[in-house]
mmCIF file of C-alpha atoms in Angstrom:
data_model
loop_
_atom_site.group_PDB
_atom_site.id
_atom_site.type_symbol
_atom_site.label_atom_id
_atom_site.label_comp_id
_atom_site.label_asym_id
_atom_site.label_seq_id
_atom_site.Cartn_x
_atom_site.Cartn_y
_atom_site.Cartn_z
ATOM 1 C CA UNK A 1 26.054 10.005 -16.960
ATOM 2 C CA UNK A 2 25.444 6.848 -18.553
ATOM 3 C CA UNK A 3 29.265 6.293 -20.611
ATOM 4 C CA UNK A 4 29.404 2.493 -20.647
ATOM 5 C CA UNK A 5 33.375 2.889 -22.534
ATOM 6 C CA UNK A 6 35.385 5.562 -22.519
ATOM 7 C CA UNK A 7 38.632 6.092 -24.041
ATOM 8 C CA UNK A 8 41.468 8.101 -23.203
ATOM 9 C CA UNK A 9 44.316 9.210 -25.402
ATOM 10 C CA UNK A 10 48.140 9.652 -24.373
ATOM 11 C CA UNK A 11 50.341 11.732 -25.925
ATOM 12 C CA UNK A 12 54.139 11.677 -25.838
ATOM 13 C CA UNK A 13 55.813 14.713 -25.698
ATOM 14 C CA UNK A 14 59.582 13.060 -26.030
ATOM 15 C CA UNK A 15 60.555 9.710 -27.836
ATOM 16 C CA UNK A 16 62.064 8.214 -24.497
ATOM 17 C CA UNK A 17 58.583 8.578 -22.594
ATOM 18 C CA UNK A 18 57.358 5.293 -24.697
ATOM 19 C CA UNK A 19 57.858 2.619 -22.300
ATOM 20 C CA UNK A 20 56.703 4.798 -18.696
ATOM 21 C CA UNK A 21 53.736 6.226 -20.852
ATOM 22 C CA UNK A 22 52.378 2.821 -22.559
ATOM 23 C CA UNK A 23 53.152 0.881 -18.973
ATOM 24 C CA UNK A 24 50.553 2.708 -17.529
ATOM 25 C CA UNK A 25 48.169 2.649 -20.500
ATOM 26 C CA UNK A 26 48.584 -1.232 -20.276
ATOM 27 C CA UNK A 27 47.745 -1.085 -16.406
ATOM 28 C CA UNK A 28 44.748 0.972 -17.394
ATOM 29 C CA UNK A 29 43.660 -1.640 -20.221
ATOM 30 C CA UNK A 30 44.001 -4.058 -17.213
ATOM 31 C CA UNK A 31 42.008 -2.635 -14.590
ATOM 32 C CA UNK A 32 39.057 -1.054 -16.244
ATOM 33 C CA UNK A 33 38.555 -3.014 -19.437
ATOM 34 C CA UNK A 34 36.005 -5.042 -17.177
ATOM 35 C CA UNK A 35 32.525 -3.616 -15.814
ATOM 36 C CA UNK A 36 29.832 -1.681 -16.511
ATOM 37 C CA UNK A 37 31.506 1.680 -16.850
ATOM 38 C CA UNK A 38 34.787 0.337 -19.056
ATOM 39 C CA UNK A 39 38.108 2.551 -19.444
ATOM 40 C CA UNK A 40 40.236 2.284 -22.107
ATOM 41 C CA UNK A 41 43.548 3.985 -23.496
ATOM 42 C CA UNK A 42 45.239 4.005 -26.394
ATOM 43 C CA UNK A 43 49.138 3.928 -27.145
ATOM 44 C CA UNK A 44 51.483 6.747 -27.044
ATOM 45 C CA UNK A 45 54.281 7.160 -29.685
ATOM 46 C CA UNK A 46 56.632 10.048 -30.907
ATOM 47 C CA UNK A 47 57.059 10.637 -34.628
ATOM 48 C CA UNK A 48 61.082 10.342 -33.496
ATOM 49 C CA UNK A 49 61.031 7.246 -31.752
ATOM 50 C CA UNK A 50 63.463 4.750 -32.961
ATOM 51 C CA UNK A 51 62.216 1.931 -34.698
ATOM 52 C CA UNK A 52 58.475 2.996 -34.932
ATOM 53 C CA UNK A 53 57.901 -0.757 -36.708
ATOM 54 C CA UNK A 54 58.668 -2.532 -33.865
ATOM 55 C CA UNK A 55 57.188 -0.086 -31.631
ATOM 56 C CA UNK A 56 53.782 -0.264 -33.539
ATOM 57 C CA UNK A 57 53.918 -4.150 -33.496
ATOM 58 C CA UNK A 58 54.618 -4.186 -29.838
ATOM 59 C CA UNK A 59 51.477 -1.445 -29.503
ATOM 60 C CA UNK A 60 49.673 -4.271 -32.068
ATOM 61 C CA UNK A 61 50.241 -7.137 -29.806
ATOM 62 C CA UNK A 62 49.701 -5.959 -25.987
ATOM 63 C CA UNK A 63 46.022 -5.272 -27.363
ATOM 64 C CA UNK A 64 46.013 -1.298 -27.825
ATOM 65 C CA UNK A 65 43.528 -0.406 -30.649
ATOM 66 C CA UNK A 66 45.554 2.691 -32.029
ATOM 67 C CA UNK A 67 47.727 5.303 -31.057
ATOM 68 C CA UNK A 68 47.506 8.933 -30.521
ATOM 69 C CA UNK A 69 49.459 11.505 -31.605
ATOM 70 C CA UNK A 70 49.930 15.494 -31.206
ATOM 71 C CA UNK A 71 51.694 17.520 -34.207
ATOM 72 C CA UNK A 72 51.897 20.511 -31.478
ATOM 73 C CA UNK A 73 53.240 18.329 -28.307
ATOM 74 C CA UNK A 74 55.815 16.517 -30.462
ATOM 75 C CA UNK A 75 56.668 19.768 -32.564
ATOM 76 C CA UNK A 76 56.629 18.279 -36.023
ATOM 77 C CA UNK A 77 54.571 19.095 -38.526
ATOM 78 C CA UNK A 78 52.110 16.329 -39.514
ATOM 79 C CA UNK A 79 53.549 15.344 -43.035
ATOM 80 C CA UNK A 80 56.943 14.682 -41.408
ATOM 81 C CA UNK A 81 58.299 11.381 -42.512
ATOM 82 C CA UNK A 82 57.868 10.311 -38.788
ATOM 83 C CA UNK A 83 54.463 10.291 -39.129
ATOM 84 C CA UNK A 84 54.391 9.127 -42.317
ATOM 85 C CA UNK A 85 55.858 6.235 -40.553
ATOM 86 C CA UNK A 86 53.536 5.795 -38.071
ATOM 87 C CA UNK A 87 50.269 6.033 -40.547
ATOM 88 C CA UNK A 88 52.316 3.229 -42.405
ATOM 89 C CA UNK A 89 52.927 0.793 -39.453
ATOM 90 C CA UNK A 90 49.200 1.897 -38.342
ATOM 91 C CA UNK A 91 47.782 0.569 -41.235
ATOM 92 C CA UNK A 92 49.455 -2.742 -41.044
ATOM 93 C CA UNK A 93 49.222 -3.375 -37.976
ATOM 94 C CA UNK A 94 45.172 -2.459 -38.289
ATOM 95 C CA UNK A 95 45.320 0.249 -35.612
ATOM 96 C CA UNK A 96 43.975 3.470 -35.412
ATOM 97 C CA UNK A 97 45.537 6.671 -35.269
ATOM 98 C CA UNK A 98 43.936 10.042 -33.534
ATOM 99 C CA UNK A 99 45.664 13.458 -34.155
ATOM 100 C CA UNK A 100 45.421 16.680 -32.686
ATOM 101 C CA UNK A 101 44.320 19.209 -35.736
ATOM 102 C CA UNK A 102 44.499 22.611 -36.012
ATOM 103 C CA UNK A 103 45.534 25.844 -33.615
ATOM 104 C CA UNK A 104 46.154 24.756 -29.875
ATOM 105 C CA UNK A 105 45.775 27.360 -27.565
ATOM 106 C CA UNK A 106 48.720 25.823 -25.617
ATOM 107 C CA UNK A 107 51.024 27.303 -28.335
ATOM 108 C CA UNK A 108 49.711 30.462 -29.385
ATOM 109 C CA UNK A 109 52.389 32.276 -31.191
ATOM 110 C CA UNK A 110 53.413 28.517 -32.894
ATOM 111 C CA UNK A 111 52.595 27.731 -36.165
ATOM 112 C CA UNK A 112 50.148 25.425 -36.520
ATOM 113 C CA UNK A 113 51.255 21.656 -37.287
ATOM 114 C CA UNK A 114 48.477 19.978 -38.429
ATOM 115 C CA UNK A 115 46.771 22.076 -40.641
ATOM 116 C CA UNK A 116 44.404 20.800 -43.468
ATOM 117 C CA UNK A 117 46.289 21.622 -45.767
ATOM 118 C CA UNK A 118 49.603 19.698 -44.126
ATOM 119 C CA UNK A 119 46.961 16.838 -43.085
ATOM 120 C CA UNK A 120 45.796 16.626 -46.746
ATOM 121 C CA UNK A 121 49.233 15.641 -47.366
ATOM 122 C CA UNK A 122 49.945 13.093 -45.263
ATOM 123 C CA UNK A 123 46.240 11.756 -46.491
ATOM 124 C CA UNK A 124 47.820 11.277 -49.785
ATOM 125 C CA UNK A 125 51.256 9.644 -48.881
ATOM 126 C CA UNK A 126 49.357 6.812 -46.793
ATOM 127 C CA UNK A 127 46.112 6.584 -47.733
ATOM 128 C CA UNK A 128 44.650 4.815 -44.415
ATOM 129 C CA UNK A 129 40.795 4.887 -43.359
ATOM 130 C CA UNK A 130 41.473 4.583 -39.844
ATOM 131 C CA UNK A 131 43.158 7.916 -38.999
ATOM 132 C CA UNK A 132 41.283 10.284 -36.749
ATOM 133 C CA UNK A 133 41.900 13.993 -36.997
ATOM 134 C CA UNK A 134 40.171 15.578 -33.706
ATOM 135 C CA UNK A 135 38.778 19.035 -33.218
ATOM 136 C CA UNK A 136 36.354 18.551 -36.491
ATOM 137 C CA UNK A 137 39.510 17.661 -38.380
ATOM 138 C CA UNK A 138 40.907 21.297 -37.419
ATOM 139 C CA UNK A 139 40.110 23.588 -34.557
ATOM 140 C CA UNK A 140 39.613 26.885 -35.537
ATOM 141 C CA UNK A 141 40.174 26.349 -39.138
ATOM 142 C CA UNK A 142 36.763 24.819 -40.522
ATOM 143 C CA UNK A 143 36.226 26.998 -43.359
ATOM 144 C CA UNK A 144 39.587 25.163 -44.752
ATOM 145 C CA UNK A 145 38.628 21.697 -43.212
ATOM 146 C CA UNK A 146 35.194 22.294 -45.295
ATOM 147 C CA UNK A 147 37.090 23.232 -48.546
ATOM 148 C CA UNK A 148 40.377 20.619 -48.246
ATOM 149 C CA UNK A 149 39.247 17.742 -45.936
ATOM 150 C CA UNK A 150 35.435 17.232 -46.160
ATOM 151 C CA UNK A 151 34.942 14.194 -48.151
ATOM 152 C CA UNK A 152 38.396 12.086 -47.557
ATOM 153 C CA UNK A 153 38.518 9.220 -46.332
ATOM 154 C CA UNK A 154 39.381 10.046 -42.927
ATOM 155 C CA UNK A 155 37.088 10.381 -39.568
ATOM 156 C CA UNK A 156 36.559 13.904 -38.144
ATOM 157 C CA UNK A 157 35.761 13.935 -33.492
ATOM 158 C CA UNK A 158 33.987 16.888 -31.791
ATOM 159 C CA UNK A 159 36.460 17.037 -29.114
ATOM 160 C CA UNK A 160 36.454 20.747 -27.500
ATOM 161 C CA UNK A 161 34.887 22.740 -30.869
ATOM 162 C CA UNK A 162 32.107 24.228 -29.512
ATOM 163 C CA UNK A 163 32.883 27.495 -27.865
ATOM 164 C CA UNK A 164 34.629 27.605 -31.454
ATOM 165 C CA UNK A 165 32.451 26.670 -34.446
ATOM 166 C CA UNK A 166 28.994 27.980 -35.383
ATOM 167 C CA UNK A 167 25.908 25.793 -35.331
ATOM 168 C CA UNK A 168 25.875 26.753 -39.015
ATOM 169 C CA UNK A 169 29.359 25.653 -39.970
ATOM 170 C CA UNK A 170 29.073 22.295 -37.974
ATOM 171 C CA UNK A 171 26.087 21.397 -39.904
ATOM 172 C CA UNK A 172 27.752 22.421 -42.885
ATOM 173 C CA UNK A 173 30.936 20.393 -42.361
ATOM 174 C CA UNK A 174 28.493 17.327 -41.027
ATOM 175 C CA UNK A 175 27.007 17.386 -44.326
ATOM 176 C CA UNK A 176 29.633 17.582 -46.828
ATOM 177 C CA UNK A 177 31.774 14.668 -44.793
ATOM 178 C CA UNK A 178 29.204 12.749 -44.013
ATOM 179 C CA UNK A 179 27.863 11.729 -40.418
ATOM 180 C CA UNK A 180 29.459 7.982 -40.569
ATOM 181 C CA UNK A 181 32.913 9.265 -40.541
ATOM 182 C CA UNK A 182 31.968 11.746 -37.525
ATOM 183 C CA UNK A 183 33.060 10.684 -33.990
ATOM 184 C CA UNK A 184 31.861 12.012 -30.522
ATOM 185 C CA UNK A 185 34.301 13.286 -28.501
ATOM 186 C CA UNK A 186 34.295 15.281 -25.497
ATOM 187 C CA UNK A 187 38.663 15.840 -25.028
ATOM 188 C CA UNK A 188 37.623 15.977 -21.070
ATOM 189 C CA UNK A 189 34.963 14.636 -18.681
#
């Protein structure tokens, strides 16, 4: 199809899955960071990990360009002090930081742990330009990402909205945020 770099984006879904998880990711960063068709991955860390500083600094040094993280996966709610943590190690260590946002149909009858509202907040205890909140900065929940998130200083991906947002409201939300601090995403080949 043409993708000269693609990135991929793991998620850890228990604090001891660091090392396994980011040993592959490193294998990946070895193998297909070379070529015309290039394959990257992020880092993987848990908002309960143990010593997310040195954790982050190791993530800093073997190369990785940011981390991901998934409010849902990890069950805790995005302004816990664990990821408070991480935005704050993130932004020293000059990496970037994706986040699931809004519902995910894997946990229907869950509440919701990255809302805007709860993403907002986090927003304002580590101000950080580099954070990422996928899914148009909250799946299924654009009229509040258009009243609470459009305009902050954070970056909004397409990943898997679609099926789920009028052609109306995405144009609307493009708009008000702005289309520098939109990112395609795809969430799958």
């Amino acid at each position: 199809a043409g993708v000269s770099l693609s990135v991929t984006l793991p998620v850890l879904t228990s604090p001891t899955q660091f090392d396994s998880v980011n040993r592959f990711a490193l294998e990946v960063n070895k193998t297909y960071s070379i070529g015309s068709e290039r394959l990257i991955s992020f880092a993987g860390i848990h908002p309960a990990c143990e010593g997310i500083d040195k954790k982050m600094a190791f993530i800093k040094e073997n190369g990785f360009l940011g981390v991901k993280i998934h409010p849902d996966y990890q069950g805790t709610f995005i302004d816990d002090d664990g990821y408070v943590k991480i935005l704050e190690e993130a932004k020293k260590n000059d990496l970037i930081v994706v986040s699931h946002a809004g519902v995910d149909c894997g946990f229907p009858d869950q509440p919701v742990r990255c809302t805007p509202d709860r993403a907002l907040k986090l927003i304002r205890k580590v101000p950080y330009s580099s954070l990422v909140l996928a899914h148009y900065g909250g799946i299924e929940m654009f009229d509040q990402v258009y009243d609470t998130l459009c305009g902050e200083d954070v970056y909004f991906d397409t990943s898997y909205i679609l099926r789920f947002i009028s052609k109306e409201m995405f144009l609307k939300i493009l708009e008000k945020h702005g289309e520098d601090r939109i990112l395609f995403a795809s969430d799958s080949p």
